[in-house]
Coordinates of C-alpha atoms in Angstrom, one line a residue:
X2 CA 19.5 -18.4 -39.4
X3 CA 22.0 -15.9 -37.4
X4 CA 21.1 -15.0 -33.8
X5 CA 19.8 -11.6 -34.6
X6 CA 17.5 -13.6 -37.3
X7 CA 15.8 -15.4 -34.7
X8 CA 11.7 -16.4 -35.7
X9 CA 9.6 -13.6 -32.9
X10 CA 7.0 -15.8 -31.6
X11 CA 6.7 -15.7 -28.1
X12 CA 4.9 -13.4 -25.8
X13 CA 5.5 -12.9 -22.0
X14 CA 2.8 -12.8 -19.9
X15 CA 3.6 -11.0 -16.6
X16 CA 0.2 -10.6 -14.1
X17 CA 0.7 -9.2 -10.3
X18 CA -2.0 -10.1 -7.9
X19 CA -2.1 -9.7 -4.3
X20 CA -0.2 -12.3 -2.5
X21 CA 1.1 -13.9 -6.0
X22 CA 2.6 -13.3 -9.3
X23 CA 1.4 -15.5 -12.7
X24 CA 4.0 -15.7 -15.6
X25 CA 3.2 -17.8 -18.9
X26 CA 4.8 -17.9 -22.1
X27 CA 3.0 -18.4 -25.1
X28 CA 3.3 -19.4 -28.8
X29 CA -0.1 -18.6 -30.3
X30 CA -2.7 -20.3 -28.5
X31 CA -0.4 -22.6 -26.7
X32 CA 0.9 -22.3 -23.3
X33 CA 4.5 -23.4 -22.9
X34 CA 5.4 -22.6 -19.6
X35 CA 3.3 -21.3 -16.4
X36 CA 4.0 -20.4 -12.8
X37 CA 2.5 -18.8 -9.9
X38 CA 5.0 -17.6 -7.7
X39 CA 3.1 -16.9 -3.9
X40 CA 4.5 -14.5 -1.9
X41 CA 3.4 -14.5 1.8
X42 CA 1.9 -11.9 3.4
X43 CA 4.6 -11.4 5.9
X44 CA 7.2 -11.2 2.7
X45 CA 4.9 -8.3 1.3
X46 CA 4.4 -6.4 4.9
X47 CA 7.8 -5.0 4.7
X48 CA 6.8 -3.0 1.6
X49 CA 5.0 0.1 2.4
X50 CA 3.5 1.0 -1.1
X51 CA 3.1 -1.5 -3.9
X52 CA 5.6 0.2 -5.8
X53 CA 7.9 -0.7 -3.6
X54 CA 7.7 -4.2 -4.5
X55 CA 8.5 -3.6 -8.2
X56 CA 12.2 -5.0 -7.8
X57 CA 11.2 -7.9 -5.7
X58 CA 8.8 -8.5 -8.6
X59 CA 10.6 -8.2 -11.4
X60 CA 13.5 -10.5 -9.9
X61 CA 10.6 -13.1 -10.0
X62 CA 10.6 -12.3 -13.3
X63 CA 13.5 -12.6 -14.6
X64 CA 14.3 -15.6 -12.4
X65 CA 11.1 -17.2 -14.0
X66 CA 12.4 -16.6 -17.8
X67 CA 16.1 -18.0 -16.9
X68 CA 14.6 -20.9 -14.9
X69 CA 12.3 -21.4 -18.2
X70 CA 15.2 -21.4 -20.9
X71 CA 13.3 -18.7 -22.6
X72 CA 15.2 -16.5 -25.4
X73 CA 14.5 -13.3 -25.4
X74 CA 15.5 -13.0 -28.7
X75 CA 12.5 -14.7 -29.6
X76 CA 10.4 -12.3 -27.7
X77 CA 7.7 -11.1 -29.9
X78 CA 5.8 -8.7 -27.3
X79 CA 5.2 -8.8 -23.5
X80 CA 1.4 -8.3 -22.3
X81 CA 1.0 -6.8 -18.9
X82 CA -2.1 -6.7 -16.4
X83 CA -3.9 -3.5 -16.6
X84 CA -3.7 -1.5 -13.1
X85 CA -5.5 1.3 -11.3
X86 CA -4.8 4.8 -13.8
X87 CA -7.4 7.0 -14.9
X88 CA -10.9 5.6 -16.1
X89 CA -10.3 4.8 -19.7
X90 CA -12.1 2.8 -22.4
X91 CA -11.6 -1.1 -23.1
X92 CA -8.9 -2.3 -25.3
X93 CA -5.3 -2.9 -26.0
X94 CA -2.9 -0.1 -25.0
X95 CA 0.6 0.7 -25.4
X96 CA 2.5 0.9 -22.3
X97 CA 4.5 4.4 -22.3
X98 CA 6.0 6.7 -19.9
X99 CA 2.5 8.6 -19.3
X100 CA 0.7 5.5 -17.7
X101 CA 3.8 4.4 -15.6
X102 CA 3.6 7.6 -13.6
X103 CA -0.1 7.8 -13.3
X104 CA 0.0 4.3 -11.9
X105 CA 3.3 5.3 -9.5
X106 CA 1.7 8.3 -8.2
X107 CA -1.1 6.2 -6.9
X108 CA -3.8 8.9 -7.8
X109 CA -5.8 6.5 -8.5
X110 CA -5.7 3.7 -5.6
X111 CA -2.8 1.1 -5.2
X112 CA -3.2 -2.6 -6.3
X113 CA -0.4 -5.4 -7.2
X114 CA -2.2 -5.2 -10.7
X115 CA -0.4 -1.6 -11.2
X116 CA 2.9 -3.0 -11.5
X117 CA 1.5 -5.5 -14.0
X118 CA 3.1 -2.4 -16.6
X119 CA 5.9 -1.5 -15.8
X120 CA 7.2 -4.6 -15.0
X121 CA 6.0 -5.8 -19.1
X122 CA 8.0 -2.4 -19.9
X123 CA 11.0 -3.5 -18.7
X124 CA 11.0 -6.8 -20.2
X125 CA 10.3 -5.4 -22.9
X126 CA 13.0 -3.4 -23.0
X127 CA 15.6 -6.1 -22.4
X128 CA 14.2 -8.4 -24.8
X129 CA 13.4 -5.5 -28.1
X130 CA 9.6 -6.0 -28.0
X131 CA 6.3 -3.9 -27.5
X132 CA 5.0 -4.0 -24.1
X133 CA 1.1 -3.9 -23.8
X134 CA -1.9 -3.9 -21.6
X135 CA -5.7 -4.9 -22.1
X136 CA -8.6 -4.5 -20.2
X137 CA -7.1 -3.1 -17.2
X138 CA -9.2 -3.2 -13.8
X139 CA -10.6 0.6 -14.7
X140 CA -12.3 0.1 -17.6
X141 CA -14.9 2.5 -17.6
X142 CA -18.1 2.1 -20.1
X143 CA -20.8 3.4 -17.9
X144 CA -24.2 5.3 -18.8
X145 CA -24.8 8.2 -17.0
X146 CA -27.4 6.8 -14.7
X147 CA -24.6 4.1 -13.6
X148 CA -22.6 7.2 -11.7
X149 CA -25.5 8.3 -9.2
X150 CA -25.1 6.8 -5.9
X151 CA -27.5 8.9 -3.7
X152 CA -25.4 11.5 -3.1
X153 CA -23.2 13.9 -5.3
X154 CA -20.1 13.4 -3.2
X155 CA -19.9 9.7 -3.7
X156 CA -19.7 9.0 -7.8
X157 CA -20.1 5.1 -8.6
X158 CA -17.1 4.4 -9.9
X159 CA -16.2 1.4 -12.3
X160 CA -13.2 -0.7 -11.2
X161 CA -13.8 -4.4 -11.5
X162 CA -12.3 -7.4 -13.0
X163 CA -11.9 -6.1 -16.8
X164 CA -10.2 -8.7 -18.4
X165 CA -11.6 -11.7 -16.7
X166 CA -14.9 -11.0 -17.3
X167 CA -14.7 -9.6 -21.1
X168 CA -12.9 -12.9 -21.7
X169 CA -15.3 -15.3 -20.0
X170 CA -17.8 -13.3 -21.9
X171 CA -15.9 -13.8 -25.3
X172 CA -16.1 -17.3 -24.9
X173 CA -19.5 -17.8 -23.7
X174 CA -20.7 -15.9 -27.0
X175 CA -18.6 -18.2 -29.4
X176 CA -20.1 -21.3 -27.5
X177 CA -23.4 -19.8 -28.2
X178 CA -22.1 -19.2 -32.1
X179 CA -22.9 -15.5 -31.6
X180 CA -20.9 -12.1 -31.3
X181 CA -20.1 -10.7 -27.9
X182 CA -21.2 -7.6 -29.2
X183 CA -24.5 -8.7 -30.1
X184 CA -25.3 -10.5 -26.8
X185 CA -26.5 -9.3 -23.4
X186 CA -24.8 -11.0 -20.3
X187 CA -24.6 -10.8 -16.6
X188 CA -20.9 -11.9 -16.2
X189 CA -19.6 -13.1 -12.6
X190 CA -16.1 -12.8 -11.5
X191 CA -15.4 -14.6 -8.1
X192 CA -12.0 -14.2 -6.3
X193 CA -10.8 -13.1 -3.3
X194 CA -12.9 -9.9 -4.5
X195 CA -16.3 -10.6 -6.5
X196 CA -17.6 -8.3 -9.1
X197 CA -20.5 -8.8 -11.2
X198 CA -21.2 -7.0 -14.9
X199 CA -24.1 -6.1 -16.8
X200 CA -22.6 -6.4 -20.4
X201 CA -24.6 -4.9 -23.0
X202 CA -23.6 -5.7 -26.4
X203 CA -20.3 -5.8 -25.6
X204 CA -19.8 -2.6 -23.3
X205 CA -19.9 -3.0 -19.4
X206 CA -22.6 -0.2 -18.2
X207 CA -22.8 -0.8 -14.6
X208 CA -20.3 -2.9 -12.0
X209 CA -20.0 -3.4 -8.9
X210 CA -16.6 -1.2 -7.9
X211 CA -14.8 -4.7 -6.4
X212 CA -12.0 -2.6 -5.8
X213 CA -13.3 -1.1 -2.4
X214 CA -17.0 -0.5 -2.9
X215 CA -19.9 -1.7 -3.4
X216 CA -21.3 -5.3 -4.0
X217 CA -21.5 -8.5 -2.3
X218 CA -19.3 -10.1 0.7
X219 CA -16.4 -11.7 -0.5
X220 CA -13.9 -14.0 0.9
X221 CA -12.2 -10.9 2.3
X222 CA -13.7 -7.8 1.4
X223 CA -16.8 -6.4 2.8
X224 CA -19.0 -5.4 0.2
X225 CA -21.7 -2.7 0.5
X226 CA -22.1 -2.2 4.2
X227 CA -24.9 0.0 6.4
X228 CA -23.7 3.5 6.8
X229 CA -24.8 4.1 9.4
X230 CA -22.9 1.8 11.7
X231 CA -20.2 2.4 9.7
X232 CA -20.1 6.1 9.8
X233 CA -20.4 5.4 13.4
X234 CA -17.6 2.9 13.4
X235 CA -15.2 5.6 11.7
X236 CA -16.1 7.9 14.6
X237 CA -16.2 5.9 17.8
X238 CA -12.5 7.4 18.3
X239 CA -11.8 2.9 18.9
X240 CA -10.2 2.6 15.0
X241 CA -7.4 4.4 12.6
X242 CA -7.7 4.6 9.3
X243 CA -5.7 1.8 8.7
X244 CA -8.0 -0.6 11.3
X245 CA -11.2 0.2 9.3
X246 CA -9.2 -0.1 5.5
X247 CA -8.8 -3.5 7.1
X248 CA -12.4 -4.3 8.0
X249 CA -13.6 -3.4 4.3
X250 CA -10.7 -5.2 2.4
X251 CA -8.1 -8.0 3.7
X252 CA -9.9 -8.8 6.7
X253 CA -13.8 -8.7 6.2
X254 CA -16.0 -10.3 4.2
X255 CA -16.1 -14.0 4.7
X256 CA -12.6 -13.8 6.7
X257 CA -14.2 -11.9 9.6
X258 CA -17.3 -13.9 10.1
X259 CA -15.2 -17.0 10.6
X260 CA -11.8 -16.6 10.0
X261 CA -10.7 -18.0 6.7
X262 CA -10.4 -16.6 3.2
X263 CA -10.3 -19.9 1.5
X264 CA -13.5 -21.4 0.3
X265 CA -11.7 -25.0 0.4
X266 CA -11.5 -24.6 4.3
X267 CA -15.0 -23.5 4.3
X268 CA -16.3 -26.2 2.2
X269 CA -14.6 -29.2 4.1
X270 CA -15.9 -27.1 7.6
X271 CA -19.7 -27.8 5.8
X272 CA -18.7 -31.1 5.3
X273 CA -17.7 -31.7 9.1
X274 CA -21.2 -30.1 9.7
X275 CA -20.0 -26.6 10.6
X276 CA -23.3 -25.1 10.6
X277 CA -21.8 -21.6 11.3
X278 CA -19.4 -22.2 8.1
X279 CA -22.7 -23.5 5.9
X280 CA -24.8 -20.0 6.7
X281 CA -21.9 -17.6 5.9
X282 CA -21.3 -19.5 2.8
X283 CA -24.8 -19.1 1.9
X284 CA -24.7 -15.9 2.6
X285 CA -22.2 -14.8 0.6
X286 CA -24.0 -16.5 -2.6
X287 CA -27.1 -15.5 -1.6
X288 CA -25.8 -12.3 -2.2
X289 CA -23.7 -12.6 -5.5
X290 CA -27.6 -13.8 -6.5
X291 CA -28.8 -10.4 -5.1
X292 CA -26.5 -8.4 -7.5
X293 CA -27.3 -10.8 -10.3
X294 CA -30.9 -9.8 -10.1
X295 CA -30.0 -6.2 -10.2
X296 CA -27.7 -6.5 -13.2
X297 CA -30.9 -8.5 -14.6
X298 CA -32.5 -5.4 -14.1
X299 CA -30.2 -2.8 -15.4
X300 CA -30.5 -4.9 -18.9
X301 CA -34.5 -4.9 -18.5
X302 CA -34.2 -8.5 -18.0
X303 CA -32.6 -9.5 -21.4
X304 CA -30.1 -11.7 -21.0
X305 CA -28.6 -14.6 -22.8
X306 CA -26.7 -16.2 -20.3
X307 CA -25.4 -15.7 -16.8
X308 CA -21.3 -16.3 -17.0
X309 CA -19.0 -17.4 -14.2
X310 CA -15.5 -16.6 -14.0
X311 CA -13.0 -16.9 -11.3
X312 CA -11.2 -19.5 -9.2
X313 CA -14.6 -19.9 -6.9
X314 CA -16.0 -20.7 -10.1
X315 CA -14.4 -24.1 -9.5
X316 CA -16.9 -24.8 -6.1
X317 CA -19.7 -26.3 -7.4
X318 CA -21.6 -26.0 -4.2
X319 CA -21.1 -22.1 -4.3
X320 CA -22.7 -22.1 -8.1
X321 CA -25.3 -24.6 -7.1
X322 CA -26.4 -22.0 -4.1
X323 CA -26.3 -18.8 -6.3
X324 CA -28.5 -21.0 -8.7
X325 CA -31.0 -22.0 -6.4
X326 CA -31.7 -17.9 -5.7
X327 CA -31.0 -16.8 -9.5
X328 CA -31.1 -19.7 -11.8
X329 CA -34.2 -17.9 -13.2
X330 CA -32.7 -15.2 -15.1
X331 CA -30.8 -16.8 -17.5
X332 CA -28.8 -20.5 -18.1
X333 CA -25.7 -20.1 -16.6
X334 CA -22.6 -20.9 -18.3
X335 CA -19.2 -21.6 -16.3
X336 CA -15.9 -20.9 -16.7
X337 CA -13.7 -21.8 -13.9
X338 CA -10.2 -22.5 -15.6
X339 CA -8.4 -18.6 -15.0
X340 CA -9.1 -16.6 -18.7
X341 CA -6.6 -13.6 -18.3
X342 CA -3.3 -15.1 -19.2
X343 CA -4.5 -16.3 -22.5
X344 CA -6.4 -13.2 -23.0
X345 CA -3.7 -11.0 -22.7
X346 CA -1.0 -13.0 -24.5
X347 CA -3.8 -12.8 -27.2
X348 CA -4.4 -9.2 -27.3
X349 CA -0.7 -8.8 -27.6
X350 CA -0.4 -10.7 -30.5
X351 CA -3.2 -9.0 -32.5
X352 CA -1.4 -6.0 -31.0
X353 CA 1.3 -6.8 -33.2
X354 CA -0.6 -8.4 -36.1
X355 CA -2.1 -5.1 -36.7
X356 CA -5.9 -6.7 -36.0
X357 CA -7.1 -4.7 -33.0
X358 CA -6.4 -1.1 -32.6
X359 CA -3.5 -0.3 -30.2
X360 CA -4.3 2.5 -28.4
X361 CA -2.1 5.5 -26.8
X362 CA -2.7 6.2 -22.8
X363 CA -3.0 9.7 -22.9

């Protein structure tokens, strides 16, 4: 077989996060090669938009696929994470020209998980093969009632952890021996943000917006706040724009009540009998509970199971808590090996296969 005959049967897997970038290369199902590559904060800070990082990114890229040995040639598609465009449906999509400069104009927020595409489009380009996205962060299935907030100037808005979830939701249905479509599920993504799904029959109607919104305290973002204090906070005249940003994502949440962001900290603070470190820990599960009951709610308390996702899927301390406030809505079924690589490596391969539809970003 000449070079240019070369079997395509590999698919790149390119997905930006905050403070890291996770590459895999797969061959069907298998995973041949993985890395996360961190990048510390104080590398990032000289950047002033995320789009300014898309060289420094993609030279992690292409230093990852050198280091790797991997032939291009053999390059069958590359699979990007979904980031922040318009609201659009769930799915596979074609990565084109129209959803690069949505997600460079920042219309629509700016997140690491926006360069996810163009950085697949480019290797894609070099290597001759379709570049793809699925279930990116804006996936937006809600019912009508989902969008009222209180007050017409402040739409709910959908922007959670897409592909995580639908995957861990996948798998719980075939361990069930049942269709995703045909099951109800409260599905629980928990990260340095936490967002938690009602899935109905395989459509997302209501979310907590993880981005920046509403939900519980995570290990760095706020969650749903008062308003009044925090109206009053914007106001004092004491904090920019930038200072409360801060508060609500980066620096609150778990972080400001006692200084850390990793629950592996926390949890060996519990064990040196940190009683201050045991309370905010609870807290924070007692209100990922909270929204579990309400997601319970918005699918009139039908649900098969309750699903766990995430890298603080992994504490079983943090599940055990959350179950002790809602292990009455539904078994819970855990997941706390990271879905989304496979996922999208998959969903670029039916891509290609012609088995799921491959839609246009319009």
């Amino acid at each position: 077989m000449s070079s240019s005959e070369k079997k395509r049967d590999l698919v790149i897997v390119v997905n930006p996060g905050s403070t890291s970038t996770k590459l895999a290369l797969y061959r069907g199902a298998e995973c041949l090669a993985s890395e996360e590559i961190n990048h510390p904060k104080a590398e990032l800070a000289k950047f002033d938009r995320v789009f300014d990082q898309y060289e420094f990114r993609r030279d992690a890229v292409v230093q990852f696929i050198e280091a790797k040995g991997i032939d291009l040639r053999r390059c069958l598609a590359v699979a990007g994470r979904g980031g922040l465009t318009k609201p659009i449906a769930g799915g596979v999509y074609a990565v084109g020209a129209k959803m690069i400069r949505d997600l460079k104009s920042g219309r629509w927020g700016e997140h690491p998980s926006s360069l996810g595409a163009p950085l697949a489009r480019e290797i894609g380009r070099r290597a001759g093969a379709p570049a793809f996205i699925a279930d990116p962060v804006v996936v937006d299935e809600f019912w009508p009632l989902s969008r009222y907030s209180g007050h017409p100037a402040f739409e709910r808005k959908s922007r959670f952890h897409a592909l995580s979830q639908r995957a861990a939701a996948r798998r719980a249905a075939d361990d069930l021996g049942m269709k995703y479509d045909k099951c109800n599920f409260v599905v629980v993504h928990m990260g340095g943000g936490i967002s938690i799904g009602a899935h109905r029959r395989g459509r997302v109607v209501d979310v907590n917006d993880a981005l920046d919104g509403d939900g519980p305290f995570s290990p760095e973002r706020s969650g749903s706040l008062p308003t009044g204090p925090l109206v009053a906070t914007c106001f004092a005249g004491k904090h920019s724009h930038a200072d409360v940003w801060k508060m609500l994502v980066g620096r609150g949440g778990m972080f400001a009540y006692i200084g850390t962001n990793d629950c592996r900290e926390v949890e060996k603070r519990i064990g040196r009998k940190d009683a201050k470190a045991a309370e905010v820990y609870e807290a924070m599960a007692y209100q990922i509970a909270k929204w579990i009951g309400a997601s319970a709610a918005v699918l009139s308390g039908d649900v098969k199971a309750v699903v766990f996702a995430g890298g603080l899927a992994r504490s079983k301390l943090l599940i055990r808590q959350i179950k002790k406030y809602a292990g009455f809505v539904a078994p819970f079924m855990v997941y706390p090996e990271t879905e989304e690589m496979i996922a999208l490596a998959s969903a670029a391969q039916a891509a290609v296969a012609g088995n799921v539809k491959v839609q246009e970003y319009r």
